[in-house]
PDB file of C-alpha atoms and ligand atoms in Angstrom:
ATOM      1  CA  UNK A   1      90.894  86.134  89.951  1.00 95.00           C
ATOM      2  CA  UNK A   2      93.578  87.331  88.539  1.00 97.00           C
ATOM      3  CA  UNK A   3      96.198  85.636  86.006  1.00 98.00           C
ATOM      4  CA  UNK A   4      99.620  86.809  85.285  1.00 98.00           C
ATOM      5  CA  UNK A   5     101.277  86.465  81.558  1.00 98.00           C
ATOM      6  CA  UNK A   6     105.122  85.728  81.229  1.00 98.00           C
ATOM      7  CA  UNK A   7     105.711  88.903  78.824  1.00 98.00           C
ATOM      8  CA  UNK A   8     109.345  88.260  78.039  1.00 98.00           C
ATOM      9  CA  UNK A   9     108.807  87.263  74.400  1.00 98.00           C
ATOM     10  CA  UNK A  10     105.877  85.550  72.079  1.00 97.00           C
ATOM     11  CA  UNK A  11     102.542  85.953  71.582  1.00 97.00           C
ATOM     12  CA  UNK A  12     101.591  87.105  75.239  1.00 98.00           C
ATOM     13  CA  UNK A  13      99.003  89.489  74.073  1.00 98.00           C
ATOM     14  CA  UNK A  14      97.201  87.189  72.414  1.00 98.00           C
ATOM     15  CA  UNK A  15      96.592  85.850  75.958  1.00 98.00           C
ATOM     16  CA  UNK A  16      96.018  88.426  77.687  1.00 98.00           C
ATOM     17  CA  UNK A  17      93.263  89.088  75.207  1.00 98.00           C
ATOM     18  CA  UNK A  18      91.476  85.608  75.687  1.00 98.00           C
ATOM     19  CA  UNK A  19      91.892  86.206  79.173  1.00 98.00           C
ATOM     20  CA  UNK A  20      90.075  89.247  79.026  1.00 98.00           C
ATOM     21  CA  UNK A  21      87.200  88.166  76.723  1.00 98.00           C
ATOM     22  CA  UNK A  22      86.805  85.861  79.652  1.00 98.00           C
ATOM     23  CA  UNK A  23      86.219  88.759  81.851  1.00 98.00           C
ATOM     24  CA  UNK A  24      89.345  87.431  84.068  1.00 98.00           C
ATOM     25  CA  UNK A  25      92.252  90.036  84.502  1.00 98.00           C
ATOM     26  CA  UNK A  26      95.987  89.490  83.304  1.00 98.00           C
ATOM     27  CA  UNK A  27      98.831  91.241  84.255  1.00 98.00           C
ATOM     28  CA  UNK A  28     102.224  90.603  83.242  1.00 98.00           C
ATOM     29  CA  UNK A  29     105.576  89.633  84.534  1.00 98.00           C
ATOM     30  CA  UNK A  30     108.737  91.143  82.753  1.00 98.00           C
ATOM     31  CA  UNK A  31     111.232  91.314  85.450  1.00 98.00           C
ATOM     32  CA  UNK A  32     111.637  90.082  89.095  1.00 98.00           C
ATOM     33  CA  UNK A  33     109.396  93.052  91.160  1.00 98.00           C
ATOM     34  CA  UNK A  34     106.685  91.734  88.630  1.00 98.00           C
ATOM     35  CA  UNK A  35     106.194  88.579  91.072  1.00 98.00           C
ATOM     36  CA  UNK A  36     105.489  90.989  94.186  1.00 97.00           C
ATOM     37  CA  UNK A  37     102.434  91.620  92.206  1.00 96.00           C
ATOM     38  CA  UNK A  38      98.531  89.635  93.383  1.00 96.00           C
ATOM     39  CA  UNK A  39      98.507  87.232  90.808  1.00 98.00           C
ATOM     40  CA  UNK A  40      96.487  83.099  91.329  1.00 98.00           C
ATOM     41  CA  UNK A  41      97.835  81.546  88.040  1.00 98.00           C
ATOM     42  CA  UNK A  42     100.606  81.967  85.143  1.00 98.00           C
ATOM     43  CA  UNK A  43     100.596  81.679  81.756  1.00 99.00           C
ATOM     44  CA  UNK A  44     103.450  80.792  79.799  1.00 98.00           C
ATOM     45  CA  UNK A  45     102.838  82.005  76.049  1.00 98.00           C
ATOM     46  CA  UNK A  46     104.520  80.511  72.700  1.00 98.00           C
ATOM     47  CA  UNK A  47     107.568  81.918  71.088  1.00 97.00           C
ATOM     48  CA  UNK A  48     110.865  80.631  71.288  1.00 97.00           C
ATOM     49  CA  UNK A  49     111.826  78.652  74.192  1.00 98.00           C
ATOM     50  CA  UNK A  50     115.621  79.103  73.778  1.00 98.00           C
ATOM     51  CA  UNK A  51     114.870  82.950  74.035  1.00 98.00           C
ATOM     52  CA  UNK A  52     112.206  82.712  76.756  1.00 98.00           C
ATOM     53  CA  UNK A  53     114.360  80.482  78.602  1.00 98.00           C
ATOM     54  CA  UNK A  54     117.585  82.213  78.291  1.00 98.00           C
ATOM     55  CA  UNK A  55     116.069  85.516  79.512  1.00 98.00           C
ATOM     56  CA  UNK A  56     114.239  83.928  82.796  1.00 98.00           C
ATOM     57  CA  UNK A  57     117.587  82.837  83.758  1.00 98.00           C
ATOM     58  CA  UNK A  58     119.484  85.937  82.844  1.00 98.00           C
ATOM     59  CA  UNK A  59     116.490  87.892  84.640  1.00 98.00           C
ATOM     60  CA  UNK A  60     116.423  85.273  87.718  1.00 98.00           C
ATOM     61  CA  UNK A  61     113.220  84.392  87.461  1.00 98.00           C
ATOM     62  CA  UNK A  62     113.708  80.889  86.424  1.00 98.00           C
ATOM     63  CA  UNK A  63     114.151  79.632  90.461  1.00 98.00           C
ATOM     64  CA  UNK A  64     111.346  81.962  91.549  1.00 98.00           C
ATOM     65  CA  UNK A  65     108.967  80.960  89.313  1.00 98.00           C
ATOM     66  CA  UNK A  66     109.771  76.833  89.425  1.00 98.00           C
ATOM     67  CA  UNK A  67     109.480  77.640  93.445  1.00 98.00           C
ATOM     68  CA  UNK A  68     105.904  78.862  92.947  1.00 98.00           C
ATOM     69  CA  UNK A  69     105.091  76.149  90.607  1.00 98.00           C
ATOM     70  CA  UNK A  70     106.249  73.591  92.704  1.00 97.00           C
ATOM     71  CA  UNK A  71     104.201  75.087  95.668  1.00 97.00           C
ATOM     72  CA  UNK A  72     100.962  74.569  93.726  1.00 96.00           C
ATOM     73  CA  UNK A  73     100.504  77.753  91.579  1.00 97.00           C
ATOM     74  CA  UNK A  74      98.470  77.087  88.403  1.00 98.00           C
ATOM     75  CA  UNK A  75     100.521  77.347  85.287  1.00 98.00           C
ATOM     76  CA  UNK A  76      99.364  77.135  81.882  1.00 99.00           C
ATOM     77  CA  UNK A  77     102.130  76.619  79.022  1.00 98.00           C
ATOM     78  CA  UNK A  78     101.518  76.686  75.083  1.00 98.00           C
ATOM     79  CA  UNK A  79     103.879  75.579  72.842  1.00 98.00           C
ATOM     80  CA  UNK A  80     106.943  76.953  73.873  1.00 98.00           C
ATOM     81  CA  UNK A  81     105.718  77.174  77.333  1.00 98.00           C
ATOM     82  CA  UNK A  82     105.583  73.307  76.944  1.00 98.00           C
ATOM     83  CA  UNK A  83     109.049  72.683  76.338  1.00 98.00           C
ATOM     84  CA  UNK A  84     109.941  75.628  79.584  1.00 98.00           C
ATOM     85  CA  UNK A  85     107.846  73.460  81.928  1.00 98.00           C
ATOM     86  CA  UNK A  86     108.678  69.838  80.621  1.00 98.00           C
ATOM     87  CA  UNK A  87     111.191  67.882  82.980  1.00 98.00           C
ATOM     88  CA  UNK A  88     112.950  67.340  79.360  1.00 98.00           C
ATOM     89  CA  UNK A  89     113.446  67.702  75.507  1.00 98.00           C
ATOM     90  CA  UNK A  90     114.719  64.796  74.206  1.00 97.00           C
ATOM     91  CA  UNK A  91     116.145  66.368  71.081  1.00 97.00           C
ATOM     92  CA  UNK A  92     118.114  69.260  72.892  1.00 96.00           C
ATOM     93  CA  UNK A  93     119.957  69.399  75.820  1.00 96.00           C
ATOM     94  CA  UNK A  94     118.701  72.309  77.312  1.00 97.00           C
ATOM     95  CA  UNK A  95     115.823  72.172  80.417  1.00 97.00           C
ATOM     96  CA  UNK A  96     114.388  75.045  82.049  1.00 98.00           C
ATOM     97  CA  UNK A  97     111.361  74.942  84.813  1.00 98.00           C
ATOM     98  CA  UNK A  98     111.550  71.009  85.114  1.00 98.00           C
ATOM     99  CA  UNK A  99     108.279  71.085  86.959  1.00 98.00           C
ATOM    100  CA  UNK A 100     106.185  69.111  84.439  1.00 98.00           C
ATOM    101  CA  UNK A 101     106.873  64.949  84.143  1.00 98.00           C
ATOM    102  CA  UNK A 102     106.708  65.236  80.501  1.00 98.00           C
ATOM    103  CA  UNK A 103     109.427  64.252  77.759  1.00 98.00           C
ATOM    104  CA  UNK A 104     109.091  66.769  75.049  1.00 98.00           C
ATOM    105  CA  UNK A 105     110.273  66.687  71.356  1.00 98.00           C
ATOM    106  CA  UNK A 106     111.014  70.499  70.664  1.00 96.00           C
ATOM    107  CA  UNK A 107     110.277  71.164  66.872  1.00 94.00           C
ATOM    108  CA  UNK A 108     108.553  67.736  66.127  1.00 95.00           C
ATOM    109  CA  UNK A 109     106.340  68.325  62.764  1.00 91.00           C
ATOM    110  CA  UNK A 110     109.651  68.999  61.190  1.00 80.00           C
ATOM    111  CA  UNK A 111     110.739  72.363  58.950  1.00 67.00           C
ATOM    112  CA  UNK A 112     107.973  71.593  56.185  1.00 63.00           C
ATOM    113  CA  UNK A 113     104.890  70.448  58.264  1.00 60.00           C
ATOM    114  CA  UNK A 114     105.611  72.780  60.777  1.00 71.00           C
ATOM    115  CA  UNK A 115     102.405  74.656  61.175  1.00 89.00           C
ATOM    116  CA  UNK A 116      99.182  73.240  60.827  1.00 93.00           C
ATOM    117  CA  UNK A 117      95.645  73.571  61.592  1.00 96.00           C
ATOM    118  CA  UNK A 118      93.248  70.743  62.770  1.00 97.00           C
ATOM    119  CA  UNK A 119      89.782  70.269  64.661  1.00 98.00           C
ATOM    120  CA  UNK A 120      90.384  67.476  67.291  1.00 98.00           C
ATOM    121  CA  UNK A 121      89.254  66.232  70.592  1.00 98.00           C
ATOM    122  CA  UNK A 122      90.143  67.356  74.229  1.00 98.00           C
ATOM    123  CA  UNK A 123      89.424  65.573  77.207  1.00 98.00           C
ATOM    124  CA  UNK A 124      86.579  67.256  79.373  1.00 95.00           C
ATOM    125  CA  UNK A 125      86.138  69.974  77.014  1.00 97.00           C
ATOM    126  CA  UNK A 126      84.948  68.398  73.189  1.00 98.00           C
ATOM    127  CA  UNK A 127      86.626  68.713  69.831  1.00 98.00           C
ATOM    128  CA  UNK A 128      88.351  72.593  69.363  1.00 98.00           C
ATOM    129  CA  UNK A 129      90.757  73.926  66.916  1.00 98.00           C
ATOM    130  CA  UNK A 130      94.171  73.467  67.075  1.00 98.00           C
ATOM    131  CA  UNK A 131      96.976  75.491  65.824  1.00 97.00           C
ATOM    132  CA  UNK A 132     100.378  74.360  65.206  1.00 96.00           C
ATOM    133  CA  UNK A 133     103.588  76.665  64.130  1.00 95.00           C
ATOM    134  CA  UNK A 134     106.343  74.593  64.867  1.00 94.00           C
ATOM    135  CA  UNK A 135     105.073  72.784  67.477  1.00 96.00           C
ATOM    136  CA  UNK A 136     106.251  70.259  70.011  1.00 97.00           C
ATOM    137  CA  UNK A 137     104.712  67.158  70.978  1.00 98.00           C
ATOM    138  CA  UNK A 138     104.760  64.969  74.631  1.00 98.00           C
ATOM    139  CA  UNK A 139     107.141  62.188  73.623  1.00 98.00           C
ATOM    140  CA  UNK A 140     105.732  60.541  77.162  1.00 98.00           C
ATOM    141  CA  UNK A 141     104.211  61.577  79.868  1.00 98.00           C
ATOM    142  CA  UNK A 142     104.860  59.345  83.167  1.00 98.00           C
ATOM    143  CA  UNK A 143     104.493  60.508  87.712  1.00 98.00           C
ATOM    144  CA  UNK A 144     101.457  62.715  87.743  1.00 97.00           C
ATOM    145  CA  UNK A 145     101.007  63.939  84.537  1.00 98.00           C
ATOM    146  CA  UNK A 146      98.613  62.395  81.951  1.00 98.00           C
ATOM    147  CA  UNK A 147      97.434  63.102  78.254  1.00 98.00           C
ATOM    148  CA  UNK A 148      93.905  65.402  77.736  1.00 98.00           C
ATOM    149  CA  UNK A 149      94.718  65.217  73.727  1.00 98.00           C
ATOM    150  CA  UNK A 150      95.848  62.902  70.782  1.00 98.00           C
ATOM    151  CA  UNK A 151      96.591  64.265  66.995  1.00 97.00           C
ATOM    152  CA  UNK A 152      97.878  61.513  64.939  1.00 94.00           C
ATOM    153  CA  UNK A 153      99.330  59.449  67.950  1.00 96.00           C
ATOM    154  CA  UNK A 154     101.548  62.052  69.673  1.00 98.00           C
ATOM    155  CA  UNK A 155     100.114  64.198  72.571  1.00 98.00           C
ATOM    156  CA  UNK A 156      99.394  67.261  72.260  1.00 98.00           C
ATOM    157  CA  UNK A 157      98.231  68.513  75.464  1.00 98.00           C
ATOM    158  CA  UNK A 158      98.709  67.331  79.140  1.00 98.00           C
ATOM    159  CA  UNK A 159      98.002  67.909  82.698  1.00 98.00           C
ATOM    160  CA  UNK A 160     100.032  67.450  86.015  1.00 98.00           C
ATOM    161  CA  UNK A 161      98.207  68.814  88.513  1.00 97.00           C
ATOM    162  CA  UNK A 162      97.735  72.645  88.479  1.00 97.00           C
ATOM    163  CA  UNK A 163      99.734  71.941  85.418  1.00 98.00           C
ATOM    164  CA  UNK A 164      98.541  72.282  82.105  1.00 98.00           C
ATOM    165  CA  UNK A 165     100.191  72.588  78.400  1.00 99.00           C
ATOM    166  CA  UNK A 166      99.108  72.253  74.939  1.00 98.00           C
ATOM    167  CA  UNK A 167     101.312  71.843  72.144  1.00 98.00           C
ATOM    168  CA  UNK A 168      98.721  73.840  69.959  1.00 98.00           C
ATOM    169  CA  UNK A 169      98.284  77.409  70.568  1.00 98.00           C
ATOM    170  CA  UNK A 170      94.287  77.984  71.886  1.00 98.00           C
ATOM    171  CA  UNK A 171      95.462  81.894  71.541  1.00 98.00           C
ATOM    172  CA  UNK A 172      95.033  82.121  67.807  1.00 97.00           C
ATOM    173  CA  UNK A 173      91.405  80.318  67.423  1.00 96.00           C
ATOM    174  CA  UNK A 174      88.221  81.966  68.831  1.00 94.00           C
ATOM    175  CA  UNK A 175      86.976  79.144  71.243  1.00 97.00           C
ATOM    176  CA  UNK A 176      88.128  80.338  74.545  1.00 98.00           C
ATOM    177  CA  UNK A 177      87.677  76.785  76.319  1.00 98.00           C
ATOM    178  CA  UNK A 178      90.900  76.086  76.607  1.00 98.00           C
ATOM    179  CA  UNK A 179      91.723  79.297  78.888  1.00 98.00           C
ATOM    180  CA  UNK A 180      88.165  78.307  80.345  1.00 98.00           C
ATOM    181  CA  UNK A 181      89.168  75.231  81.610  1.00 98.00           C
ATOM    182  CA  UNK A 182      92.440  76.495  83.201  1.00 98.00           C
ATOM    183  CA  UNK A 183      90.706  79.440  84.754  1.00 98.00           C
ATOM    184  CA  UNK A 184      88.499  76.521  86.287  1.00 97.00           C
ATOM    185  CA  UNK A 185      91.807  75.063  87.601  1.00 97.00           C
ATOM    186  CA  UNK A 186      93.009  78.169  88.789  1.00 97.00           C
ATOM    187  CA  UNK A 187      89.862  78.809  91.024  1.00 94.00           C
ATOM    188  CA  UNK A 188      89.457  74.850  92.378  1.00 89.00           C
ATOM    189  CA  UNK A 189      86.427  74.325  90.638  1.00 76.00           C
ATOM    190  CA  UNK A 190      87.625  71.603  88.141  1.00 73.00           C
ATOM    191  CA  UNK A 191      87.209  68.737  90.743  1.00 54.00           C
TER     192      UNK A 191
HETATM  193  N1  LIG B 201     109.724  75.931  68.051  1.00 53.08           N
HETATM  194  C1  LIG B 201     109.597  76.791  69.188  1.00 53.08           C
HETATM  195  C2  LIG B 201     110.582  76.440  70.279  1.00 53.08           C
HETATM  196  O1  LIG B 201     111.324  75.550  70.158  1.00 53.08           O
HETATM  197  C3  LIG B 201     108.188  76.766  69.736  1.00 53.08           C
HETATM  198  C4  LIG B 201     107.242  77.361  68.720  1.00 53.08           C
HETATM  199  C5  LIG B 201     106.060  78.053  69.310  1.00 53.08           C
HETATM  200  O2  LIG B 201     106.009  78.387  70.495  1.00 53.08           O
HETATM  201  N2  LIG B 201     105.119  78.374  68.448  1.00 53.08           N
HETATM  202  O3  LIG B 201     110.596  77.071  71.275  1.00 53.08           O
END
């Protein structure tokens, strides 16, 4: 197996270094040709989705990549790569990939309570940590998506399909179960 990293902007090393803790290799996708590569799965890392969204569509890889999306390739967004995948952000008027039936609130702890750290529960995989910096939550989730985690009564992570985001970043803690159970997506054996 092999999983590709969006490696436009954000914390895509971070990834790539779960990933290969895991034993699975990453490569990464910068530019158009990058897509010609062997790749079973994407991850889209955290950062700024304004800038990460901006620069897929200036680099035309927004339409590629919601094509392979939409045919079924795995795709694994944190934070940032929530708000690229959700159908829309409530609070701005911008959408990107549009492949996700989530409503997102893009910056939703606020300025002050922006980043935070918390041990909580995720569905199928037990309580992990969970870091926040500036942080989204799922406003609703609705079609095929539903909620795998809860903090405080907003969702934090979700699932549609081959779909998967968390509003926490799983990057920046040591458990790798979170990367775990998308590799298991990635490869079919999750059902
Ligand atoms: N606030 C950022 C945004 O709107 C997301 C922050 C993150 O990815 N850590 O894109």
């Amino acid at each position: 197996m092999q999983i590709a990293v969006l490696a436009l902007q954000g914390a895509f090393i971070e990834h790539e270094n779960m990933l290969s803790k895991l034993g699975v290799s990453s490569i990464e996708i910068r530019q158009k040709k990058d897509l010609k590569k062997d790749f079973d799965g994407l991850i889209i890392p955290g950062g700024e989705s304004t800038v990460q969204g901006q620069l897929l569509k200036e680099l035309d890889l927004l339409s590629p990549l919601k094509d392979l999306i939409v045919n079924g390739m795995p795709v694994f967004g944190t934070c940032a790569g929530l708000l690229l995948l959700a159908d829309r952000i409530d609070n701005d008027t911008r959408s990107y990939l549009q492949t996700m039936d989530i409503i997102a609130t893009r910056n939703a702890y606020g300025r002050q309570l922006g980043s935070f750290y918390i041990e909580s529960e995720f569905e199928g995989i037990g309580t992990i940590p969970m870091t926040f910096i500036r942080a989204p939550f799922i406003k609703k989730v609705y079609g095929g998506a539903s909620p795998l985690a809860t903090v405080d009564g907003h969702i934090v992570a979700a699932r549609h399909g081959k779909q998967l985001v968390t509003a926490f970043h799983p990057e920046l803690n040591n458990s790798l179960s979170v990367h775990e159970y998308f590799c298991n997506m990635v490869n079919g054996s999750d059902y």
